[in-house]
PDB file of C-alpha atoms in Angstrom:
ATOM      1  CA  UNK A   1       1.769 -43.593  28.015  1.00 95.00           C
ATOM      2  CA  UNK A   2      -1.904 -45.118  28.211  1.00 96.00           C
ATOM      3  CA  UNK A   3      -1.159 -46.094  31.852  1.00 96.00           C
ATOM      4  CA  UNK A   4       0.417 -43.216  32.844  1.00 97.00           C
ATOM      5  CA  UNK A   5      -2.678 -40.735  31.470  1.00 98.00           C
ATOM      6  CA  UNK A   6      -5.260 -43.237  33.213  1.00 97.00           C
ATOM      7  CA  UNK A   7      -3.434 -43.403  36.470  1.00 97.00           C
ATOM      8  CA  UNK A   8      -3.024 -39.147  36.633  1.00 96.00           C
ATOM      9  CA  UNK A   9      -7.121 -39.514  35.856  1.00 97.00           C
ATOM     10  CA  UNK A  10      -7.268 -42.020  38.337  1.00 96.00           C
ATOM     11  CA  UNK A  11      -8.520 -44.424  36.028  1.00 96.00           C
ATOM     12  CA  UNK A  12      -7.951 -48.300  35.681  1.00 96.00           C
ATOM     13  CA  UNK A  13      -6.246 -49.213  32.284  1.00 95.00           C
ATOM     14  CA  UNK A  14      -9.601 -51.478  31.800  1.00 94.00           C
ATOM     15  CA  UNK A  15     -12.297 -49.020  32.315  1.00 96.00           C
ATOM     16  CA  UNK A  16     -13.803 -47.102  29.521  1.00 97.00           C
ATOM     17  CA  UNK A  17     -12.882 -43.791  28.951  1.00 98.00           C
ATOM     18  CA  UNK A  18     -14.979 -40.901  27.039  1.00 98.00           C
ATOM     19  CA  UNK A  19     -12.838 -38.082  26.453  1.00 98.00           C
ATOM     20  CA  UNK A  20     -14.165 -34.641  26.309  1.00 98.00           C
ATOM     21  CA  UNK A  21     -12.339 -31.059  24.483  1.00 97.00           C
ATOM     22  CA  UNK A  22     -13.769 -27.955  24.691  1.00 94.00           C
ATOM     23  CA  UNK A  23     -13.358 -24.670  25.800  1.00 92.00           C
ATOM     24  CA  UNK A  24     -17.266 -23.702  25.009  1.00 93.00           C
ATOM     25  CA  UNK A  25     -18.694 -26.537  27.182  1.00 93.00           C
ATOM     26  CA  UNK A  26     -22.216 -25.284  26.246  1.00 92.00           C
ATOM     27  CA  UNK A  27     -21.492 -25.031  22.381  1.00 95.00           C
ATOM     28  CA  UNK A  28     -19.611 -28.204  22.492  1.00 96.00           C
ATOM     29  CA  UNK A  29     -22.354 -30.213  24.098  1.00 96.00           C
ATOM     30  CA  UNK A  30     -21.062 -31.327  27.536  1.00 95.00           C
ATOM     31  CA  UNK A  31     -24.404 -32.377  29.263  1.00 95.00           C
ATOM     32  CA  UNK A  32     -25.084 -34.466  26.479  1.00 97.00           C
ATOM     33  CA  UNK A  33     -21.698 -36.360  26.862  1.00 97.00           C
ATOM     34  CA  UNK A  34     -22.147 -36.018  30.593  1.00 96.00           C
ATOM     35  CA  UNK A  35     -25.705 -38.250  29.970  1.00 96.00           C
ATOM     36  CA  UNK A  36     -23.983 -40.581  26.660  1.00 97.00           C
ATOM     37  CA  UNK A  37     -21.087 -40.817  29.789  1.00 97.00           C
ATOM     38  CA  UNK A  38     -23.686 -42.034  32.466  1.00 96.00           C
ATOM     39  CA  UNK A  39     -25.774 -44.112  30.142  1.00 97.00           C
ATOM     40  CA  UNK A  40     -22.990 -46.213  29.330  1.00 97.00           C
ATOM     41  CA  UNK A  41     -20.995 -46.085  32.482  1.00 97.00           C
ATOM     42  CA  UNK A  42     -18.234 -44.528  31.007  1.00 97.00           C
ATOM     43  CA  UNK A  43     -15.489 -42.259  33.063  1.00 97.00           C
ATOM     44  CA  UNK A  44     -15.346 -38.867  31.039  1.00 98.00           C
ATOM     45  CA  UNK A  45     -12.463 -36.965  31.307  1.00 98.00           C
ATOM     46  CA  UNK A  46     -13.101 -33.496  30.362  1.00 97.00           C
ATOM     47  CA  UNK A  47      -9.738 -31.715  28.766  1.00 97.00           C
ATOM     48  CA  UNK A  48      -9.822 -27.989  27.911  1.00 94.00           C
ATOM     49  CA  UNK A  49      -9.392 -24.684  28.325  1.00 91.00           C
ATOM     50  CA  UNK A  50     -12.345 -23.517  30.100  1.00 88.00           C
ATOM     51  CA  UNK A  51     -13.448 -22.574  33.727  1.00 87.00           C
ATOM     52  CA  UNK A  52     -14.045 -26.066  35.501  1.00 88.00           C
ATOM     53  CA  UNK A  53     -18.136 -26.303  34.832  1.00 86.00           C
ATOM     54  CA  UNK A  54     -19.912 -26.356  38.604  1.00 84.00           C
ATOM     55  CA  UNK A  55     -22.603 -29.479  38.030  1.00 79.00           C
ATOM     56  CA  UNK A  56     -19.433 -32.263  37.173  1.00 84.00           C
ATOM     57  CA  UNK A  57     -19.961 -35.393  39.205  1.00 79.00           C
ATOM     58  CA  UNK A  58     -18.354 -38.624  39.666  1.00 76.00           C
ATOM     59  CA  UNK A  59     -16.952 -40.520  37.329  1.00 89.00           C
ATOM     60  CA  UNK A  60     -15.618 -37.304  35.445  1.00 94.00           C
ATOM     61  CA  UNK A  61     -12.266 -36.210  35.998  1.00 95.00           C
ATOM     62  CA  UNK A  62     -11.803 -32.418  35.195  1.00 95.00           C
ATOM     63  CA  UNK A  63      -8.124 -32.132  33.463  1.00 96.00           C
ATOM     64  CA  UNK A  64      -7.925 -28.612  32.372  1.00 94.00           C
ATOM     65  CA  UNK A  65      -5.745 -27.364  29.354  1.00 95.00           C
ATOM     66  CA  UNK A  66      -3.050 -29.733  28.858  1.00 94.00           C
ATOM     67  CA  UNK A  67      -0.377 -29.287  26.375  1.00 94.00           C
ATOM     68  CA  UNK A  68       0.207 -32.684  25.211  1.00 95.00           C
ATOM     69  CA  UNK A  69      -4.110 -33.220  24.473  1.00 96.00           C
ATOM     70  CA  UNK A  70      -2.948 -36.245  21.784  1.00 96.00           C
ATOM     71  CA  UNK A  71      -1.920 -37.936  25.034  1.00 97.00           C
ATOM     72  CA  UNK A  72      -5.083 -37.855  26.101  1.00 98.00           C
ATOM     73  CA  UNK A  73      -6.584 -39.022  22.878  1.00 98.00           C
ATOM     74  CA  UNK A  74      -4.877 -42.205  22.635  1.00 97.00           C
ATOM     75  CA  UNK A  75      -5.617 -42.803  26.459  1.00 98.00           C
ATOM     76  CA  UNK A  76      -9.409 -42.625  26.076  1.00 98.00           C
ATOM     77  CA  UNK A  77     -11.497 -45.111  24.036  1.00 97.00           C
ATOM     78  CA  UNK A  78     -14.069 -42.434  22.253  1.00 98.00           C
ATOM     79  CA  UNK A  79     -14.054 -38.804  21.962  1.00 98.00           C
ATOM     80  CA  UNK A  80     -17.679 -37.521  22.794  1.00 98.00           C
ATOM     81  CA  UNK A  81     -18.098 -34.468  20.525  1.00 98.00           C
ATOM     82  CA  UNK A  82     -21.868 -33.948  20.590  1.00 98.00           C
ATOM     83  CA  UNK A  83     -21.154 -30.049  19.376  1.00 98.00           C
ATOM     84  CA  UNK A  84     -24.317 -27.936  18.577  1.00 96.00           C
ATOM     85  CA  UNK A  85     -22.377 -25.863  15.908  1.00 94.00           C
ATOM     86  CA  UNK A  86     -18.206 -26.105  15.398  1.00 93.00           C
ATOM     87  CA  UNK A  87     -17.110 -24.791  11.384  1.00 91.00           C
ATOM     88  CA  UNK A  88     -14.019 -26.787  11.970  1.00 90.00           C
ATOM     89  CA  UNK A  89     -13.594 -29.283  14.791  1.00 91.00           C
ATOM     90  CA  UNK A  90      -9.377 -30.059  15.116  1.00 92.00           C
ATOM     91  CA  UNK A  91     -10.785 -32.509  17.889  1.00 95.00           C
ATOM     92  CA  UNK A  92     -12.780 -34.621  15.538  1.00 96.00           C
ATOM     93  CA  UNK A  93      -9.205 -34.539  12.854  1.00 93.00           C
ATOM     94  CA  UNK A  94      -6.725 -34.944  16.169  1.00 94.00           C
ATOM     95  CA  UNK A  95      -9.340 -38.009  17.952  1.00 97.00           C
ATOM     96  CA  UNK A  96      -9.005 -39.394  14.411  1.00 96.00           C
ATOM     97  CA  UNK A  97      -5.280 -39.695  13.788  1.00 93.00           C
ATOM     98  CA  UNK A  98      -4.775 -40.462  17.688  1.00 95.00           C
ATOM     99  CA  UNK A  99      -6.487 -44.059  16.866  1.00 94.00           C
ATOM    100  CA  UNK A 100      -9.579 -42.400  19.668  1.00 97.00           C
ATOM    101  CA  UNK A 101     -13.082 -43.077  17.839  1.00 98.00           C
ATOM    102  CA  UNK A 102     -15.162 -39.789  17.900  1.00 98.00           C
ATOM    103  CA  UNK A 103     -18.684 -40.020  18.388  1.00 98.00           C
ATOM    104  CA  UNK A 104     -20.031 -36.348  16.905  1.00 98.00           C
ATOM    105  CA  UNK A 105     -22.685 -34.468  15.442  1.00 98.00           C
ATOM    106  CA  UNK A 106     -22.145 -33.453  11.636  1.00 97.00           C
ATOM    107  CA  UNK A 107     -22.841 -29.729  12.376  1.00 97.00           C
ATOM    108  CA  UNK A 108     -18.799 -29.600  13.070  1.00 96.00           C
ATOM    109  CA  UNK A 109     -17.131 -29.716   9.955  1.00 92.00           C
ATOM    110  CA  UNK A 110     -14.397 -31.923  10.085  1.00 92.00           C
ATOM    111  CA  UNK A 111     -16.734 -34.667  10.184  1.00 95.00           C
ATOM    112  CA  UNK A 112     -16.987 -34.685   6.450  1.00 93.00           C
ATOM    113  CA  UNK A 113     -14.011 -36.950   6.203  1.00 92.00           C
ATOM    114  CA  UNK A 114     -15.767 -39.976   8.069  1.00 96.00           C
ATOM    115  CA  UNK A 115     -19.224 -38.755   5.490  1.00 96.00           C
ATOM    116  CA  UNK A 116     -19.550 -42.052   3.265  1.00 97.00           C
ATOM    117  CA  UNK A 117     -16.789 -44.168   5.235  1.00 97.00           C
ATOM    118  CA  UNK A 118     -17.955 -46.622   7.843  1.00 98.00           C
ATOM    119  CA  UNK A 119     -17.346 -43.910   9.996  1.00 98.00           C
ATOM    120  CA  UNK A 120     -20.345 -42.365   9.436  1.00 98.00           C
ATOM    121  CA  UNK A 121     -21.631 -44.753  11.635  1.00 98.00           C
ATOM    122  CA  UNK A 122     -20.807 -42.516  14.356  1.00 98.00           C
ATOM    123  CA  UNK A 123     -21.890 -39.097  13.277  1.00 98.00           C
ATOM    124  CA  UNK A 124     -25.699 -38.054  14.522  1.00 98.00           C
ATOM    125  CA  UNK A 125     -27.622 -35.379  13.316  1.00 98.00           C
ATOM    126  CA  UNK A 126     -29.253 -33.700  16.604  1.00 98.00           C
ATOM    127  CA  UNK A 127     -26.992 -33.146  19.493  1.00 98.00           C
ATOM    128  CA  UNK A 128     -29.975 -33.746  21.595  1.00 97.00           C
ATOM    129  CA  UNK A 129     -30.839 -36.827  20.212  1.00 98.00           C
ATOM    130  CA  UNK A 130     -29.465 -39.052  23.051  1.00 98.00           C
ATOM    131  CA  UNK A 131     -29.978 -42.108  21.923  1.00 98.00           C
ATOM    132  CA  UNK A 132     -28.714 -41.912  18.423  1.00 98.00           C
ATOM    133  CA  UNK A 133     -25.511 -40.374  20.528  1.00 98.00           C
ATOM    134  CA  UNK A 134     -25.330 -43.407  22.700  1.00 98.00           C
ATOM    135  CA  UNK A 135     -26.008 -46.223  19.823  1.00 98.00           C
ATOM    136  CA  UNK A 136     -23.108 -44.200  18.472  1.00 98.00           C
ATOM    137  CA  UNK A 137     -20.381 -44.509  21.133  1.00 98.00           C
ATOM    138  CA  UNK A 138     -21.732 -48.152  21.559  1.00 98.00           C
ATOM    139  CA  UNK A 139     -20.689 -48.961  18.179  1.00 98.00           C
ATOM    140  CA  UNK A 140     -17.150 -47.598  19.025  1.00 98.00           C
ATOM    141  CA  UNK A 141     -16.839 -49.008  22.010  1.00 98.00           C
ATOM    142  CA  UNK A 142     -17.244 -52.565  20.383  1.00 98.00           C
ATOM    143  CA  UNK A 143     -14.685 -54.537  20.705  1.00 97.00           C
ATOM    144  CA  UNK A 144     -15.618 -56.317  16.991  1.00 97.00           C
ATOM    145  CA  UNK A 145     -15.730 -53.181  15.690  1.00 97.00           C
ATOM    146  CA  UNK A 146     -13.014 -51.231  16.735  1.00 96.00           C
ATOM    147  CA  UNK A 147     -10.103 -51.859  15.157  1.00 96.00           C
ATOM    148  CA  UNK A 148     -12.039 -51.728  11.714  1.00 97.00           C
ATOM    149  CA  UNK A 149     -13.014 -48.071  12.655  1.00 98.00           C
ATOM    150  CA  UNK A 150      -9.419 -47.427  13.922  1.00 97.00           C
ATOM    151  CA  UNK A 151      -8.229 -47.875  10.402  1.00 96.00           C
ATOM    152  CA  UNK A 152     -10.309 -46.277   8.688  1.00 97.00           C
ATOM    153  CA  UNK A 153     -10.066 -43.346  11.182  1.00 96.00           C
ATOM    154  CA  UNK A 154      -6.337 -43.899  10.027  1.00 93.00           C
ATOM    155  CA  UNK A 155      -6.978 -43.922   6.307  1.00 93.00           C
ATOM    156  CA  UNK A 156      -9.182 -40.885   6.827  1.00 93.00           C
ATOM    157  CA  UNK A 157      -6.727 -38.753   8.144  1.00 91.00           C
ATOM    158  CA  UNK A 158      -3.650 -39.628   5.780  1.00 86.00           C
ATOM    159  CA  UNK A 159      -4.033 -36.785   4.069  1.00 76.00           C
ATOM    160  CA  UNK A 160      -5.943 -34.454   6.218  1.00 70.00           C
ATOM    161  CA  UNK A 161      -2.354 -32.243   7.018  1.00 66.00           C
ATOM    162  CA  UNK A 162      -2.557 -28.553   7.323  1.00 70.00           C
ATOM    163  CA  UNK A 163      -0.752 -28.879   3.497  1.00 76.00           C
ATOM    164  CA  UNK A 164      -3.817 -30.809   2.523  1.00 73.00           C
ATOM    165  CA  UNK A 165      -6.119 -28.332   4.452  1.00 69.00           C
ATOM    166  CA  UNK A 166      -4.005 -25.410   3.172  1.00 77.00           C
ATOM    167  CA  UNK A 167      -4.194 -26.987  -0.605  1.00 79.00           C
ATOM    168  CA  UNK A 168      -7.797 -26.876  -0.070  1.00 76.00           C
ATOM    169  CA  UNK A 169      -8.678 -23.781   1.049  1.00 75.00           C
ATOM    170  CA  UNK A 170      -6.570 -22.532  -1.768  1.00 88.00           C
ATOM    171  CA  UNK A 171      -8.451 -23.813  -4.415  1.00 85.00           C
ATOM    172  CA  UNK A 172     -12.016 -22.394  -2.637  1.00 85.00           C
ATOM    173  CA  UNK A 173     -10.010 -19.159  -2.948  1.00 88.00           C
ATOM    174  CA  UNK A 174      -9.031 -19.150  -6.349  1.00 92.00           C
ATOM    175  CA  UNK A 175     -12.621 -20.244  -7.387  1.00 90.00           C
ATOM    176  CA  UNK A 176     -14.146 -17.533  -5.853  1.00 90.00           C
ATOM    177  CA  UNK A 177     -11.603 -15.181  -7.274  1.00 92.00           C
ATOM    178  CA  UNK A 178     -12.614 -16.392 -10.633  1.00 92.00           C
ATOM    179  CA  UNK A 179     -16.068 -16.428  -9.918  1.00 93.00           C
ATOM    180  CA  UNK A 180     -15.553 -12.801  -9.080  1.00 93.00           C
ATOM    181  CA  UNK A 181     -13.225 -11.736 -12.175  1.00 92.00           C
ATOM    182  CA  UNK A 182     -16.482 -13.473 -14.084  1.00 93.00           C
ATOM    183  CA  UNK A 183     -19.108 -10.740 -13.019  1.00 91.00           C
ATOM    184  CA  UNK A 184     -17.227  -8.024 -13.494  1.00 84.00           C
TER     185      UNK A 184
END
């Protein structure tokens, strides 16, 4: 499968890949991956479903809204997820589980399941902060490194289902429904 993403991106199997998904390019923070991208001399490949942004240059391969996006996760090497504001972030969960390292900003909240695991290694505060963004996708790049983050990313996302999500959201409910019954 890993060959067969790369060589639709035109992309050797041993280059490094930064993987991109968004459909708010702006929000999401593509010129700051575009720069972590070019700093490192990674290809991005930008997946999503959002008019193709005018200022991409080479090495970035524009794929559009795919279908089968955990494909692409386990074809590229780090997700670049420098988001300026995202309550939820599937991409940071999906990267996770897909075995692809996300670098990411902590304003996008699924990054509080890597909070207090190695993983926070890769989490920044400012999506402007470039080079706290590409000391992060250094780290999960490195091939010494790597597979420990892959399994944590694995053991982070055992139970991060929609049951577990749903489970959890429950339990915010019914505490706010008692905190309600409470007052009045």
């Amino acid at each position: 499968e890993r060959a067969r993403v790369r060589a639709a991106w035109g992309v050797s199997i041993d280059r490094a890949v930064a993987l991109f998904v968004g459909q708010d390019p702006g929000r999401k923070g593509l010129p700051a991956a575009l720069e972590v991208a070019r700093r490192l001399h990674l290809h991005l490949v930008y997946v999503g479903r959002a008019p193709r942004p005018r200022d991409l240059s080479a090495p970035v391969t524009w794929d559009g809204e795919r279908s089968d996006v955990e494909a692409c996760y386990r074809s590229a090497d780090v997700l670049l997820a420098p988001s300026r504001y995202d309550p939820f972030g599937g991409v940071v969960l999906e990267a996770l589980a897909s075995g692809c390292l996300p670098v990411a900003t902590r304003r996008i909240g699924a990054t509080e399941r890597m909070q207090g695991t190695p993983l926070d290694a890769l989490l920044v505060d400012d999506p402007d902060d470039l080079e706290a963004l590409v000391r992060a996708a250094s780290l999960a790049l490195d091939p010494g490194r790597k597979e420990a983050l892959r399994a944590e990313a694995h053991r982070v996302t055992r139970d991060a289902g929609r049951d577990a999500w749903g489970s959890a959201m429950e339990a915010v409910l019914e505490e706010g429904a008692r905190q309600w019954r409470a007052r009045a």
